[in-house]
CSV table of C-alpha atoms in Angstrom, one decimal:
chain,number,residue,atom,x,y,z
R,12,MET,CA,-0.5,28.5,24.3
R,13,ALA,CA,1.6,26.5,21.8
R,14,TYR,CA,4.3,28.4,20.1
R,15,ASP,CA,5.9,27.8,16.6
R,16,ILE,CA,9.4,28.2,18.0
R,17,ILE,CA,10.5,28.5,21.8
R,18,VAL,CA,14.5,30.2,21.8
R,19,VAL,CA,16.2,29.6,24.9
R,20,GLY,CA,18.7,32.2,25.2
R,21,GLY,CA,18.1,35.8,24.5
R,22,GLY,CA,21.8,37.0,23.8
R,23,ILE,CA,22.7,37.8,20.1
R,24,GLY,CA,21.7,34.5,18.4
R,25,GLY,CA,18.6,33.8,20.2
R,26,SER,CA,17.4,37.6,20.1
R,27,ALA,CA,18.4,37.7,16.4
R,28,LEU,CA,16.5,34.8,15.1
R,29,ALA,CA,13.5,35.3,17.2
R,30,THR,CA,13.2,38.9,15.5
R,31,VAL,CA,13.6,37.3,12.1
R,32,MET,CA,10.9,34.4,12.6
R,33,ALA,CA,8.7,36.9,14.3
R,34,ARG,CA,8.6,39.3,11.9
R,35,ALA,CA,7.9,36.4,9.3
R,36,GLY,CA,4.6,36.0,11.3
R,37,ARG,CA,5.9,32.9,13.6
R,38,SER,CA,4.8,33.2,17.2
R,39,VAL,CA,8.0,32.9,19.0
R,40,LEU,CA,8.8,32.5,22.9
R,41,LEU,CA,12.3,34.1,23.7
R,42,LEU,CA,13.5,33.3,27.3
R,43,GLU,CA,16.4,35.1,28.8
R,44,LYS,CA,18.2,34.1,32.1
R,45,SER,CA,19.4,37.9,33.0
R,46,LEU,CA,17.9,40.8,34.1
R,47,VAL,CA,20.7,43.1,32.6
R,48,TYR,CA,22.9,42.2,30.1
R,49,GLU,CA,26.6,42.7,31.8
R,50,ASP,CA,30.1,42.8,30.1
R,51,LYS,CA,31.3,39.5,30.3
R,52,VAL,CA,34.2,40.4,27.4
R,53,ARG,CA,32.1,38.9,24.8
R,54,GLY,CA,32.7,39.7,21.2
R,55,GLU,CA,31.9,43.3,20.1
R,56,TRP,CA,33.6,43.2,16.4
R,57,ILE,CA,31.7,41.8,13.4
R,58,ALA,CA,34.0,41.1,10.2
R,59,PRO,CA,32.6,42.6,7.1
R,60,TRP,CA,31.3,39.1,6.0
R,61,GLY,CA,29.3,38.9,9.3
R,62,VAL,CA,28.0,42.6,8.4
R,63,THR,CA,26.7,41.4,5.2
R,64,GLU,CA,24.8,38.7,7.2
R,65,THR,CA,23.1,41.3,9.5
R,66,LYS,CA,21.9,43.1,6.2
R,67,ARG,CA,20.6,39.9,5.0
R,68,LEU,CA,18.6,39.6,8.3
R,69,ALA,CA,17.2,43.2,8.1
R,70,LEU,CA,19.2,44.0,11.5
R,71,TYR,CA,21.8,46.0,10.0
R,72,ASP,CA,20.1,49.4,10.6
R,73,THR,CA,19.3,48.1,14.2
R,74,LEU,CA,22.9,47.7,15.1
R,75,LEU,CA,23.6,51.3,13.5
R,76,SER,CA,20.9,53.1,15.5
R,77,ALA,CA,22.3,51.2,18.8
R,78,GLY,CA,25.5,52.9,18.1
R,79,GLY,CA,27.3,50.5,15.7
R,80,HIS,CA,31.0,52.0,14.7
R,81,HIS,CA,32.7,50.9,11.7
R,82,LEU,CA,36.3,50.7,11.3
R,83,SER,CA,38.1,51.3,7.9
R,84,SER,CA,41.7,50.0,8.2
R,85,HIS,CA,44.1,47.9,10.3
R,86,VAL,CA,47.6,47.7,11.0
R,87,THR,CA,49.7,44.9,12.0
R,88,TYR,CA,52.4,45.5,14.3
R,89,ASP,CA,55.4,43.4,15.3
R,90,GLU,CA,58.8,43.5,17.2
R,91,THR,CA,60.4,42.4,13.8
R,92,ARG,CA,59.1,45.7,12.1
R,93,ASP,CA,59.8,49.2,11.9
R,94,PRO,CA,56.3,50.8,12.8
R,95,ALA,CA,56.3,53.4,10.1
R,96,GLU,CA,56.7,50.4,7.7
R,97,ALA,CA,54.0,48.8,9.4
R,98,GLU,CA,51.4,51.7,9.2
R,99,ALA,CA,52.7,52.1,5.7
R,100,ARG,CA,51.1,48.9,4.9
R,101,ALA,CA,47.9,49.6,6.9
R,102,LEU,CA,45.3,47.5,5.1
R,103,PRO,CA,41.7,49.4,4.0
R,104,LEU,CA,38.9,47.3,5.3
R,105,GLY,CA,36.1,48.1,3.0
R,106,MET,CA,37.1,46.0,0.1
R,107,PHE,CA,36.1,42.6,1.6
R,108,ALA,CA,32.4,42.8,1.2
R,109,PRO,CA,30.0,44.7,-1.2
R,110,ASP,CA,28.8,47.7,0.3
R,111,VAL,CA,30.3,47.2,3.5
R,112,PRO,CA,32.7,50.2,4.6
R,113,GLY,CA,34.5,47.5,7.1
R,114,PRO,CA,34.0,45.6,10.5
R,115,LEU,CA,31.3,46.8,12.6
R,116,CYS,CA,31.7,47.5,16.5
R,117,ILE,CA,29.1,47.7,18.8
R,118,ARG,CA,29.4,47.0,22.8
R,119,HIS,CA,28.0,43.5,23.5
R,120,PRO,CA,25.3,44.5,26.4
R,121,VAL,CA,24.0,47.3,24.1
R,122,HIS,CA,24.0,44.8,21.2
R,123,CYS,CA,22.3,42.3,23.3
R,124,GLN,CA,19.6,45.0,24.5
R,125,ALA,CA,18.8,46.3,20.9
R,126,LEU,CA,18.1,42.9,19.7
R,127,PHE,CA,16.0,41.7,22.5
R,128,ASP,CA,14.1,44.9,22.2
R,129,ALA,CA,13.8,44.3,18.5
R,130,ALA,CA,12.3,40.7,19.1
R,131,SER,CA,9.5,42.3,21.3
R,132,ALA,CA,8.8,44.9,18.9
R,133,ALA,CA,8.3,42.3,16.1
R,134,GLY,CA,5.9,40.5,18.2
R,135,ALA,CA,7.7,37.8,20.3
R,136,THR,CA,7.0,37.2,23.7
R,137,ALA,CA,10.3,38.1,25.4
R,138,LEU,CA,10.7,37.3,29.0
R,139,ARG,CA,13.7,38.0,31.2
R,140,GLY,CA,14.8,36.6,34.5
R,141,VAL,CA,13.8,33.1,33.2
R,142,ASP,CA,15.3,30.1,35.1
R,143,VAL,CA,14.9,27.0,32.7
R,144,LYS,CA,14.5,23.9,34.6
R,145,GLN,CA,13.8,21.5,31.8
R,146,VAL,CA,13.8,20.9,28.2
R,147,GLU,CA,12.2,17.9,26.6
R,148,LEU,CA,12.7,17.0,22.7
R,149,GLY,CA,10.6,15.1,20.4
R,150,ASP,CA,7.6,15.4,18.1
R,151,THR,CA,6.1,17.9,20.6
R,152,SER,CA,8.9,19.7,22.3
R,153,SER,CA,8.7,21.6,25.8
R,154,VAL,CA,10.5,23.8,28.0
R,155,THR,CA,9.5,24.4,31.6
R,156,TYR,CA,10.6,27.5,33.2
R,157,VAL,CA,10.2,29.6,36.2
R,158,HIS,CA,9.3,33.4,35.6
R,159,ASP,CA,8.1,36.1,38.3
R,160,GLY,CA,7.9,33.0,41.0
R,161,GLN,CA,5.4,30.8,38.7
R,162,GLN,CA,6.4,27.9,37.0
R,163,HIS,CA,5.2,27.2,33.6
R,164,THR,CA,5.6,24.8,30.7
R,165,GLU,CA,5.3,25.5,27.0
R,166,HIS,CA,5.2,23.6,23.9
R,167,ALA,CA,6.4,23.9,20.2
R,168,PRO,CA,7.5,22.0,17.4
R,169,LEU,CA,10.9,23.4,17.7
R,170,VAL,CA,13.3,24.4,20.5
R,171,VAL,CA,16.3,26.6,19.4
R,172,GLY,CA,19.2,26.3,21.7
R,173,ALA,CA,21.2,29.9,22.0
R,174,GLU,CA,22.4,30.1,25.1
R,175,GLY,CA,26.1,29.8,24.8
R,176,ARG,CA,28.6,27.2,25.7
R,177,GLN,CA,26.8,25.5,28.6
R,178,SER,CA,23.7,25.1,26.4
R,179,VAL,CA,20.9,23.2,28.1
R,180,VAL,CA,19.1,22.5,24.7
R,181,ARG,CA,22.5,20.9,23.4
R,182,ARG,CA,22.7,18.3,26.7
R,183,ALA,CA,18.7,17.8,26.6
R,184,ALA,CA,19.4,16.9,23.0
R,185,GLY,CA,22.2,14.6,23.7
R,186,LEU,CA,24.6,16.2,21.2
R,187,THR,CA,28.6,15.9,22.2
R,188,LEU,CA,30.6,18.9,22.3
R,189,HIS,CA,34.4,18.5,21.2
R,190,GLN,CA,37.0,20.8,22.1
R,191,ASP,CA,40.4,21.2,21.3
R,192,LYS,CA,43.5,21.8,23.7
R,193,PRO,CA,43.8,25.5,24.5
R,194,HIS,CA,46.7,27.3,22.9
R,195,HIS,CA,47.2,30.4,25.2
R,196,TRP,CA,45.5,32.9,27.7
R,197,PHE,CA,43.5,35.5,26.3
R,198,ALA,CA,42.0,38.5,28.0
R,199,GLY,CA,39.6,41.3,27.3
R,200,LEU,CA,39.2,44.9,28.6
R,201,LEU,CA,36.9,48.0,28.0
R,202,VAL,CA,39.2,51.0,27.9
R,203,ASP,CA,37.8,54.8,28.2
R,204,GLY,CA,39.8,57.8,27.2
R,205,VAL,CA,42.1,56.6,24.7
R,206,GLN,CA,42.2,60.0,22.8
R,207,ALA,CA,45.4,59.7,20.7
R,208,TRP,CA,44.2,57.1,18.5
R,209,ASP,CA,42.4,57.1,15.2
R,210,ASP,CA,39.2,55.6,15.9
R,211,THR,CA,38.5,54.1,12.4
R,212,ARG,CA,41.8,52.1,12.7
R,213,GLN,CA,42.0,48.5,14.3
R,214,ALA,CA,45.6,46.7,15.2
R,215,ILE,CA,47.3,43.8,16.2
R,216,GLY,CA,50.7,43.2,17.2
R,217,THR,CA,53.1,40.8,19.2
R,218,GLU,CA,56.4,42.3,21.1
R,219,GLU,CA,58.4,39.7,23.7
R,220,ASP,CA,55.9,37.6,25.8
R,221,PHE,CA,52.7,39.5,25.0
R,222,ALA,CA,50.3,40.0,22.2
R,223,PHE,CA,47.4,42.7,21.5
R,224,LEU,CA,44.5,43.3,19.5
R,225,ALA,CA,42.8,46.7,19.5
R,226,PHE,CA,39.2,47.9,18.2
R,227,PRO,CA,38.0,51.3,18.7
R,228,GLN,CA,34.5,51.8,19.7
R,229,GLY,CA,34.2,55.2,19.0
R,230,ASN,CA,34.6,58.6,21.1
R,231,GLY,CA,37.7,57.4,23.1
R,232,ARG,CA,36.3,53.7,24.0
R,233,MET,CA,38.2,50.8,23.0
R,234,ARG,CA,37.8,47.3,23.5
R,235,VAL,CA,41.5,45.7,23.9
R,236,TYR,CA,42.6,42.1,23.9
R,237,GLY,CA,45.6,40.7,25.0
R,238,GLY,CA,47.2,36.9,24.6
R,239,TRP,CA,50.1,35.4,26.6
R,240,ASP,CA,51.7,31.9,27.6
R,241,LEU,CA,49.5,29.2,28.9
R,242,ALA,CA,52.3,28.9,31.9
R,243,ALA,CA,51.7,32.5,33.0
R,244,LYS,CA,48.1,31.9,34.4
R,245,THR,CA,47.9,34.3,36.8
R,246,ARG,CA,50.1,37.0,35.2
R,247,PHE,CA,46.9,39.6,35.3
R,248,ALA,CA,45.0,38.3,38.4
R,249,GLY,CA,44.5,40.6,41.3
R,250,GLN,CA,42.8,43.9,41.9
R,251,GLU,CA,46.1,45.7,40.2
R,252,GLY,CA,45.7,43.1,37.0
R,253,PRO,CA,43.8,45.7,34.9
R,254,ARG,CA,46.6,48.2,35.3
R,255,ARG,CA,49.3,45.6,34.7
R,256,PHE,CA,47.3,44.4,31.3
R,257,LEU,CA,47.2,48.1,30.2
R,258,ASP,CA,51.0,48.7,30.9
R,259,ALA,CA,51.5,45.2,28.9
R,260,PHE,CA,50.5,47.7,25.7
R,261,ARG,CA,53.3,49.7,26.1
R,262,MET,CA,55.4,48.5,22.8
R,263,LYS,CA,58.2,49.8,20.9
R,264,SER,CA,56.8,48.5,17.9
R,265,ALA,CA,53.6,50.1,18.3
R,266,PRO,CA,54.0,53.7,19.7
R,267,HIS,CA,50.3,54.6,19.5
R,268,ASN,CA,49.7,51.8,22.3
R,269,GLU,CA,50.6,54.5,24.6
R,270,ALA,CA,47.3,55.9,24.2
R,271,ILE,CA,45.9,52.5,25.4
R,272,ALA,CA,48.2,52.2,28.3
R,273,GLN,CA,46.9,56.0,29.5
R,274,GLY,CA,43.4,54.7,29.3
R,275,THR,CA,41.3,54.0,32.1
R,276,PRO,CA,39.7,50.6,33.0
R,277,ALA,CA,35.9,50.5,32.1
R,278,SER,CA,34.9,46.8,32.5
R,279,PRO,CA,36.1,43.9,34.4
R,280,LEU,CA,39.2,42.1,33.2
R,281,LEU,CA,38.6,38.6,32.6
R,282,ALA,CA,40.6,35.8,31.1
R,283,TYR,CA,40.2,32.5,29.7
R,284,TYR,CA,42.0,29.9,27.0
R,285,ASN,CA,41.6,29.8,23.7
R,286,ASN,CA,40.7,27.3,22.0
R,287,CYS,CA,38.0,25.9,19.0
R,288,SER,CA,35.0,23.6,19.8
R,289,ALA,CA,32.3,22.0,17.7
R,290,ALA,CA,29.3,20.0,18.5
R,291,GLU,CA,28.9,16.7,16.5
R,292,ARG,CA,26.0,18.4,14.8
R,293,PRO,CA,24.0,21.4,15.2
R,294,PHE,CA,20.6,19.5,15.2
R,295,ALA,CA,18.3,16.9,16.5
R,296,PRO,CA,14.6,16.2,16.7
R,297,GLY,CA,12.8,19.0,18.1
R,298,ALA,CA,15.8,21.0,18.5
R,299,VAL,CA,18.6,23.1,16.6
R,300,LEU,CA,21.5,25.2,18.1
R,301,VAL,CA,23.2,28.5,17.0
R,302,GLY,CA,26.0,30.5,18.0
R,303,ASP,CA,28.2,29.1,20.9
R,304,ALA,CA,25.7,26.5,21.8
R,305,ALA,CA,26.7,24.7,18.5
R,306,GLY,CA,30.6,25.0,19.1
R,307,TRP,CA,32.8,28.4,18.5
R,308,ASN,CA,36.2,29.0,16.8
R,309,ASP,CA,39.3,30.4,18.9
R,310,PRO,CA,38.2,33.9,19.8
R,311,ILE,CA,42.0,35.3,18.4
R,312,LEU,CA,39.9,35.7,15.1
R,313,GLY,CA,36.9,37.6,16.6
R,314,LEU,CA,34.5,35.8,14.4
R,315,GLY,CA,31.9,35.0,17.3
R,316,LEU,CA,29.5,37.3,15.9
R,317,SER,CA,30.0,36.7,12.2
R,318,ILE,CA,29.7,32.9,13.0
R,319,THR,CA,26.3,33.3,15.1
R,320,TYR,CA,24.6,35.7,12.5
R,321,ARG,CA,25.7,33.4,9.8
R,322,ASP,CA,24.0,30.6,11.7
R,323,VAL,CA,20.9,32.7,12.2
R,324,ARG,CA,20.4,33.4,8.5
R,325,LEU,CA,20.8,29.8,7.5
R,326,VAL,CA,18.5,28.2,10.5
R,327,SER,CA,15.7,31.2,9.7
R,328,ASP,CA,15.9,30.6,5.8
R,329,ILE,CA,15.0,26.9,6.5
R,330,LEU,CA,12.4,27.7,8.9
R,331,LYS,CA,10.8,30.2,6.7
R,332,GLU,CA,10.8,27.8,3.6
R,333,THR,CA,9.4,25.0,5.4
R,334,PRO,CA,5.7,24.6,5.2
R,335,HIS,CA,3.6,24.6,8.4
R,336,GLY,CA,3.3,21.2,9.9
R,337,ARG,CA,6.3,19.8,8.3
R,338,GLU,CA,9.6,19.0,9.9
R,339,PRO,CA,12.5,21.4,9.1
R,340,ASP,CA,15.6,19.9,7.4
R,341,PHE,CA,18.5,21.3,8.9
R,342,ARG,CA,21.0,19.2,7.1
R,343,PRO,CA,22.3,21.7,4.6
R,344,TYR,CA,22.6,24.0,7.8
R,345,ALA,CA,24.9,21.2,9.4
R,346,GLU,CA,26.9,20.8,6.5
R,347,GLU,CA,27.5,24.6,5.8
R,348,ARG,CA,28.6,24.9,9.2
R,349,LYS,CA,30.9,21.9,9.4
R,350,GLU,CA,33.0,23.2,6.7
R,351,ARG,CA,32.9,26.8,7.8
R,352,MET,CA,34.4,26.0,11.3
R,353,ARG,CA,36.8,23.4,9.6
R,354,ARG,CA,38.3,26.1,7.6
R,355,LEU,CA,38.2,28.9,10.3
R,356,ARG,CA,39.7,26.3,12.9
R,357,ILE,CA,42.9,25.8,10.4
R,358,ALA,CA,42.7,29.7,10.2
R,359,SER,CA,42.8,30.2,14.0
R,360,GLU,CA,45.5,27.8,14.1
R,361,LEU,CA,47.5,29.8,11.6
R,362,GLN,CA,46.9,33.1,13.5
R,363,ALA,CA,47.8,31.8,17.0
R,364,LYS,CA,50.8,30.0,15.9
R,365,LEU,CA,52.1,33.4,14.3
R,366,ASP,CA,50.8,35.9,16.9
R,367,MET,CA,50.4,34.1,20.2
R,368,GLU,CA,53.9,32.2,20.2
R,369,PHE,CA,56.8,34.0,22.0
R,370,GLY,CA,60.4,33.7,22.1
R,371,GLU,CA,63.2,33.7,19.3
R,372,GLU,CA,62.0,30.7,17.2
R,373,ALA,CA,58.7,32.4,17.1
R,374,ARG,CA,60.0,36.0,16.6
R,375,ALA,CA,62.2,34.7,13.5
R,376,ARG,CA,59.1,32.8,12.3
R,377,ARG,CA,57.0,36.0,12.1
R,378,ARG,CA,60.1,37.7,10.5
R,379,ARG,CA,59.9,35.4,7.8
R,380,TYR,CA,56.0,35.4,7.4
R,381,HIS,CA,56.0,39.2,7.1
R,382,GLU,CA,58.8,39.1,4.5
R,383,ALA,CA,57.3,36.5,2.4
R,384,SER,CA,53.7,37.2,2.6
R,385,ALA,CA,54.6,40.7,1.1
R,386,VAL,CA,55.9,39.1,-2.0
R,387,ASP,CA,53.7,36.1,-2.1
R,388,PRO,CA,50.0,37.4,-0.9
R,389,MET,CA,48.7,33.8,-1.0
R,390,LEU,CA,50.8,33.1,2.3
R,391,GLY,CA,48.3,35.8,4.0
R,392,MET,CA,44.8,34.1,2.4
R,393,HIS,CA,44.0,32.9,6.3
R,394,GLY,CA,43.6,36.7,7.3
R,395,VAL,CA,41.3,37.3,3.9
R,396,ALA,CA,39.2,34.2,5.2
R,397,THR,CA,38.6,36.0,8.7
R,398,LEU,CA,37.7,39.3,7.0
R,399,ALA,CA,35.7,38.3,3.7
R,400,GLY,CA,34.5,34.7,4.9
R,401,PRO,CA,35.8,31.2,4.8
R,402,GLU,CA,34.0,30.5,1.4
R,403,ALA,CA,35.9,33.5,-0.1
R,404,VAL,CA,39.3,32.1,-0.2
R,405,PRO,CA,40.6,29.1,-2.4
R,406,ALA,CA,40.2,25.7,-0.9
R,407,GLU,CA,43.7,24.6,-1.0
R,408,VAL,CA,44.2,27.7,1.7
R,409,PHE,CA,43.3,25.0,4.4
R,410,ASP,CA,45.2,22.0,3.3
R,411,ALA,CA,47.9,20.7,5.2
R,412,ALA,CA,50.7,21.7,2.3
R,413,HIS,CA,49.5,25.2,2.6
R,414,VAL,CA,49.4,25.4,6.1
R,415,ALA,CA,53.1,23.9,6.3
R,416,ARG,CA,54.3,26.5,3.9
R,417,VAL,CA,52.7,29.7,6.0
R,418,VAL,CA,54.2,28.3,9.2
R,419,GLY,CA,57.9,27.1,7.6
R,420,VAL,CA,58.5,30.3,5.1
């Protein structure tokens, strides 16, 4: 049969878009490679502005029902600050988006499964264990795939690429992906048994040659991340890597991290280098890209899910407004995404410069920044962009002069 839309990739973006469009009455084929969603250290934190997008898509209740857990405060620890002072300056997270109590955390495999099930319940034809063999794009696009040992070719006016960084749809569309140079190594781990920690409080911090991020998932479970210098590629490699990784969380400047260090690894420890990337444009005749397929922000900001939900909302709005038989105009989506990702790229570069560089010069920079930003809140506006959305702060925050002022205080 012919479909209105074929979605390649049944993760967050693909399943969310399939759900929204199936609910809107479109015939949708959703193709997912995996049979079981695995923990691959993907994003599990949705910024307040991303939570707003889930509400606009009518998916928020689905995430809450699947175990979504809100965070309400944030602490920035640092070796240049007294921990009591850092905690006294805890940031309330319920002020960045209307009717959103704070960021929403949900484990990635559970998140994917909840949305895939929602797409199926909405009427999408949702298939698992699919091997996509060929994507042809044009006036009548098609996808050839193998499922249950049988090869099929299905047609639709539009193919959505939502299959991540190695997107087959992006390659079929001939769209070039531009990547920045990596800045540091980053790794993530799911930890159980983290008892002596407020499960509504997230934290970040830097001490000596390691920086951390911690996001409680509720019930003593926490997703933690760590960053370190590119030169130390194998620092946490090997069988004992997860334990050495947790030991690195023991910091004088963040004494509550002892609870993390005493926890039990509950997932693989996967390391990767951090950078930003963007496709030259997120659409081509017969195709559109969402999420990482269209390019990604440096994961130091944790905005992969928020970016994806904004993508899905913009693309689905365009599709719902396009009359049947007409070609959708994705130019507004491309323009908004280009500026959004430009701003977030600058915000992530600032954050990496401040948090993920080590040594005396970097330590002195952070000390000056913390002291100056306490007096001049404009110096921390890149952090507001992370939480409230890149469009929520003045445009000059992303100018070269402002960047120079932040790192040169």
